PDB file of C-alpha atoms in Angstrom:
ATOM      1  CA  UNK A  71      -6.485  -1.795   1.505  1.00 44.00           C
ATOM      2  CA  UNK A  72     -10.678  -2.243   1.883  1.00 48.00           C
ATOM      3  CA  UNK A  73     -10.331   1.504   2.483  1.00 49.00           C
ATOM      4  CA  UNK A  74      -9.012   2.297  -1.536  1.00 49.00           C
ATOM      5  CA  UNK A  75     -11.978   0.703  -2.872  1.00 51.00           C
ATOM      6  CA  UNK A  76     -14.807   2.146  -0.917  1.00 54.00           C
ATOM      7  CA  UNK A  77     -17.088   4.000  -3.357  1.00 59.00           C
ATOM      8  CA  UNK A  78     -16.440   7.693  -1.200  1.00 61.00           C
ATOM      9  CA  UNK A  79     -12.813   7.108  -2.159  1.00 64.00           C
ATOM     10  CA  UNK A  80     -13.458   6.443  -5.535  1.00 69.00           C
ATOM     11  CA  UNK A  81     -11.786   9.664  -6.269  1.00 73.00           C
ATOM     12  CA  UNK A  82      -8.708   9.778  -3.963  1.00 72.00           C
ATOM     13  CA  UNK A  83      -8.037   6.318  -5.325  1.00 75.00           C
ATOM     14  CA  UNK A  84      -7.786   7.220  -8.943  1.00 82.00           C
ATOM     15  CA  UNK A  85      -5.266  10.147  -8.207  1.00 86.00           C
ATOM     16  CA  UNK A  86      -3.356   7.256  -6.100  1.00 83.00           C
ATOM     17  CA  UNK A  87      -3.119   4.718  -8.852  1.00 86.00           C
ATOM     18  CA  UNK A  88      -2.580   8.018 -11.002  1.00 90.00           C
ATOM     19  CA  UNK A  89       0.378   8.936  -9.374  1.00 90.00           C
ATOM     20  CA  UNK A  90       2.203   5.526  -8.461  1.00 90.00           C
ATOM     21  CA  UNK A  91       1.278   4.625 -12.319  1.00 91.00           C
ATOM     22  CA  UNK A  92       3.439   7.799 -12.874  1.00 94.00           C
ATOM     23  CA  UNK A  93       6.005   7.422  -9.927  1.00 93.00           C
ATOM     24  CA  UNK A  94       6.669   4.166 -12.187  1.00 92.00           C
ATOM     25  CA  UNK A  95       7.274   5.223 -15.070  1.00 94.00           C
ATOM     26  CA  UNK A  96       9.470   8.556 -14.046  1.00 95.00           C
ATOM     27  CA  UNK A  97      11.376   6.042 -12.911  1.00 94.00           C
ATOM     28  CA  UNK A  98      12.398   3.691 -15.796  1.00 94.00           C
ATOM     29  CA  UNK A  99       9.989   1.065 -14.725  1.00 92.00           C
ATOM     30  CA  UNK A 100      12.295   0.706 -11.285  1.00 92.00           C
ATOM     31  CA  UNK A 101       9.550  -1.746  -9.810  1.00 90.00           C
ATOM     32  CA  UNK A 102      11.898  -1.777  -6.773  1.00 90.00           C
ATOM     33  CA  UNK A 103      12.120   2.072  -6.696  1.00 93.00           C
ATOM     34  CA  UNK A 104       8.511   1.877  -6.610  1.00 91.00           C
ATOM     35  CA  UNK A 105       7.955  -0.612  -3.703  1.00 88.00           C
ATOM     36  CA  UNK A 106      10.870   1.138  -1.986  1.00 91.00           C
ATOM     37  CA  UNK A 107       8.388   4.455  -2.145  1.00 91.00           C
ATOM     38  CA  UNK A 108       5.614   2.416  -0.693  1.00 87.00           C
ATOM     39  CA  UNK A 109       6.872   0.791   2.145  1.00 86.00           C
ATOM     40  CA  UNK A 110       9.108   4.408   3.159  1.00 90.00           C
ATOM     41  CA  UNK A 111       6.220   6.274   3.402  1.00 87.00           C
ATOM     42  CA  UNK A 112       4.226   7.628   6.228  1.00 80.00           C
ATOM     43  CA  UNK A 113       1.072   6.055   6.001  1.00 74.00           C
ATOM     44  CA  UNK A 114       2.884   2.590   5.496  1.00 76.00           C
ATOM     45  CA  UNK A 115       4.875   3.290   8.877  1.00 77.00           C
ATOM     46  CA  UNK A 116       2.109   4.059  11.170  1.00 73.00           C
ATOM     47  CA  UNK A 117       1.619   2.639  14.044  1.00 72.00           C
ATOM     48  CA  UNK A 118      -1.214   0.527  14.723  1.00 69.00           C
ATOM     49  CA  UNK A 119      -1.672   1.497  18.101  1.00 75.00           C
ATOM     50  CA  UNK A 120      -5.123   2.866  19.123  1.00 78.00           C
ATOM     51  CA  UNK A 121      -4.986   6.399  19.880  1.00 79.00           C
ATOM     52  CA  UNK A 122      -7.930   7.846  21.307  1.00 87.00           C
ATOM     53  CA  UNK A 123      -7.248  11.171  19.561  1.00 85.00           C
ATOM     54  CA  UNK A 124      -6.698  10.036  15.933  1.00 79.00           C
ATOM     55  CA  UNK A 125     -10.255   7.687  16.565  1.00 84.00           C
ATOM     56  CA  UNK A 126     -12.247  10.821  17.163  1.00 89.00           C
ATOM     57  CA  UNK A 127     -10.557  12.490  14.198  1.00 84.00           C
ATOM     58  CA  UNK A 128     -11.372   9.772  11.793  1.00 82.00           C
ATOM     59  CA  UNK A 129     -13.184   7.344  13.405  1.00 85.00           C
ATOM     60  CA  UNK A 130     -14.119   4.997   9.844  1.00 82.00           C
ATOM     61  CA  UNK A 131     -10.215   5.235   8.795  1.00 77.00           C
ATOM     62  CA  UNK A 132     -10.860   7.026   5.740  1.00 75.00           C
ATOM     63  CA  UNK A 133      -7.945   8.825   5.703  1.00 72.00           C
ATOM     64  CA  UNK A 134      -6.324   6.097   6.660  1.00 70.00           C
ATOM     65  CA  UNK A 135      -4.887   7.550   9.254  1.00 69.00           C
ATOM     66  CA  UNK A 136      -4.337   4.350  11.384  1.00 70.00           C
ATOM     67  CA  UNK A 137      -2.379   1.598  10.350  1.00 63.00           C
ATOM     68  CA  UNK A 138      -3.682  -2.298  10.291  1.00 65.00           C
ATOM     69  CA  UNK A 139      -2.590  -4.479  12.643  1.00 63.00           C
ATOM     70  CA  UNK A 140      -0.792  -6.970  10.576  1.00 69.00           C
ATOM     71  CA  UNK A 141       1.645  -5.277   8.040  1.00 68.00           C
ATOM     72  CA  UNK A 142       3.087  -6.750   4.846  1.00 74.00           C
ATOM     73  CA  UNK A 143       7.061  -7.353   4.990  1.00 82.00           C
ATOM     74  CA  UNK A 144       8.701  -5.562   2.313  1.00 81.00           C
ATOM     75  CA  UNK A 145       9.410  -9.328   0.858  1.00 84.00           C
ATOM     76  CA  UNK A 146       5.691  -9.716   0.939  1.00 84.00           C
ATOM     77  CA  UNK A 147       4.875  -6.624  -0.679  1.00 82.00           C
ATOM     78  CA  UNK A 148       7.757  -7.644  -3.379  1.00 83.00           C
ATOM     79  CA  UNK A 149       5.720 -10.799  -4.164  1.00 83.00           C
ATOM     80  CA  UNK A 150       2.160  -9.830  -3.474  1.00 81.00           C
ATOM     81  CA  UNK A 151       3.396  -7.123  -6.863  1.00 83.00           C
ATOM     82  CA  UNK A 152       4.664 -10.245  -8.468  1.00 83.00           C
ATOM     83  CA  UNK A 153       1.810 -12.109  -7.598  1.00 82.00           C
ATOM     84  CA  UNK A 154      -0.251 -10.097  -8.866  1.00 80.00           C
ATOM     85  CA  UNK A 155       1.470  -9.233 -12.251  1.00 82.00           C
ATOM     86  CA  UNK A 156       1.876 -12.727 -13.261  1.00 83.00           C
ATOM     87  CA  UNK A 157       5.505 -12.837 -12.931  1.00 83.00           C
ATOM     88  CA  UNK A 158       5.735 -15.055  -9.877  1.00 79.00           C
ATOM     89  CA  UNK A 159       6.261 -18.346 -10.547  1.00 73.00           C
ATOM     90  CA  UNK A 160       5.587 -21.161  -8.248  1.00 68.00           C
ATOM     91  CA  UNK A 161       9.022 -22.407  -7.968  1.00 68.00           C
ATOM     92  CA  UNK A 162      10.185 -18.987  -6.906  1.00 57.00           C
ATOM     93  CA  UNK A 163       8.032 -19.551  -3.664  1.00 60.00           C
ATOM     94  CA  UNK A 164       9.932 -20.357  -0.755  1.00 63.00           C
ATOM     95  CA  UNK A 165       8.997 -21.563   2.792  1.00 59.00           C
ATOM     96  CA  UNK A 166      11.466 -19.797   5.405  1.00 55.00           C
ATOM     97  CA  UNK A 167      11.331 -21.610   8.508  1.00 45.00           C
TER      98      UNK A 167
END
């Protein structure tokens, strides 16, 4: 996510927030619709292998065209949303192990 807020992608990131912002509420406010959309699409299921081609192409990531290492679980990205609206509650935080 460092990528969204870098001030070259100032622009790109406004029509992203634009569109989710819409993508929401097209959809009744479906907040699982929504996270659904985001972890189904392509640039959340790259793969984060190195490829020598896609490096030359875009070697700063810009386009994000390379996917981090360490990806989010769709749980994750469930509560990170939570999280960050205010809706998450620390007794709804469970330890799995």
């Amino acid at each position: 996510m460092r990528n969204l807020v870098r001030r070259e992608n100032f622009q790109r990131t406004l029509k992203l927030l634009d569109w989710l912002a819409a993508e929401l509420v097209e959809n009744d406010w479906n907040v699982r619709h929504l996270l659904k959309t985001l972890v189904m699409s392509s640039t959340y299921q790259q793969s984060a292998l190195l490829d020598p081609d896609r490096i030359a192409l875009d070697p700063d990531n810009r386009w994000l065209s390379r996917a981090p290492r360490v990806r989010l679980s769709a749980e994750m990205v469930r509560d990170q949303a939570l999280f960050v609206s205010g809706l998450l509650k620390p007794k709804d935080v469970r330890c799995s192990g």
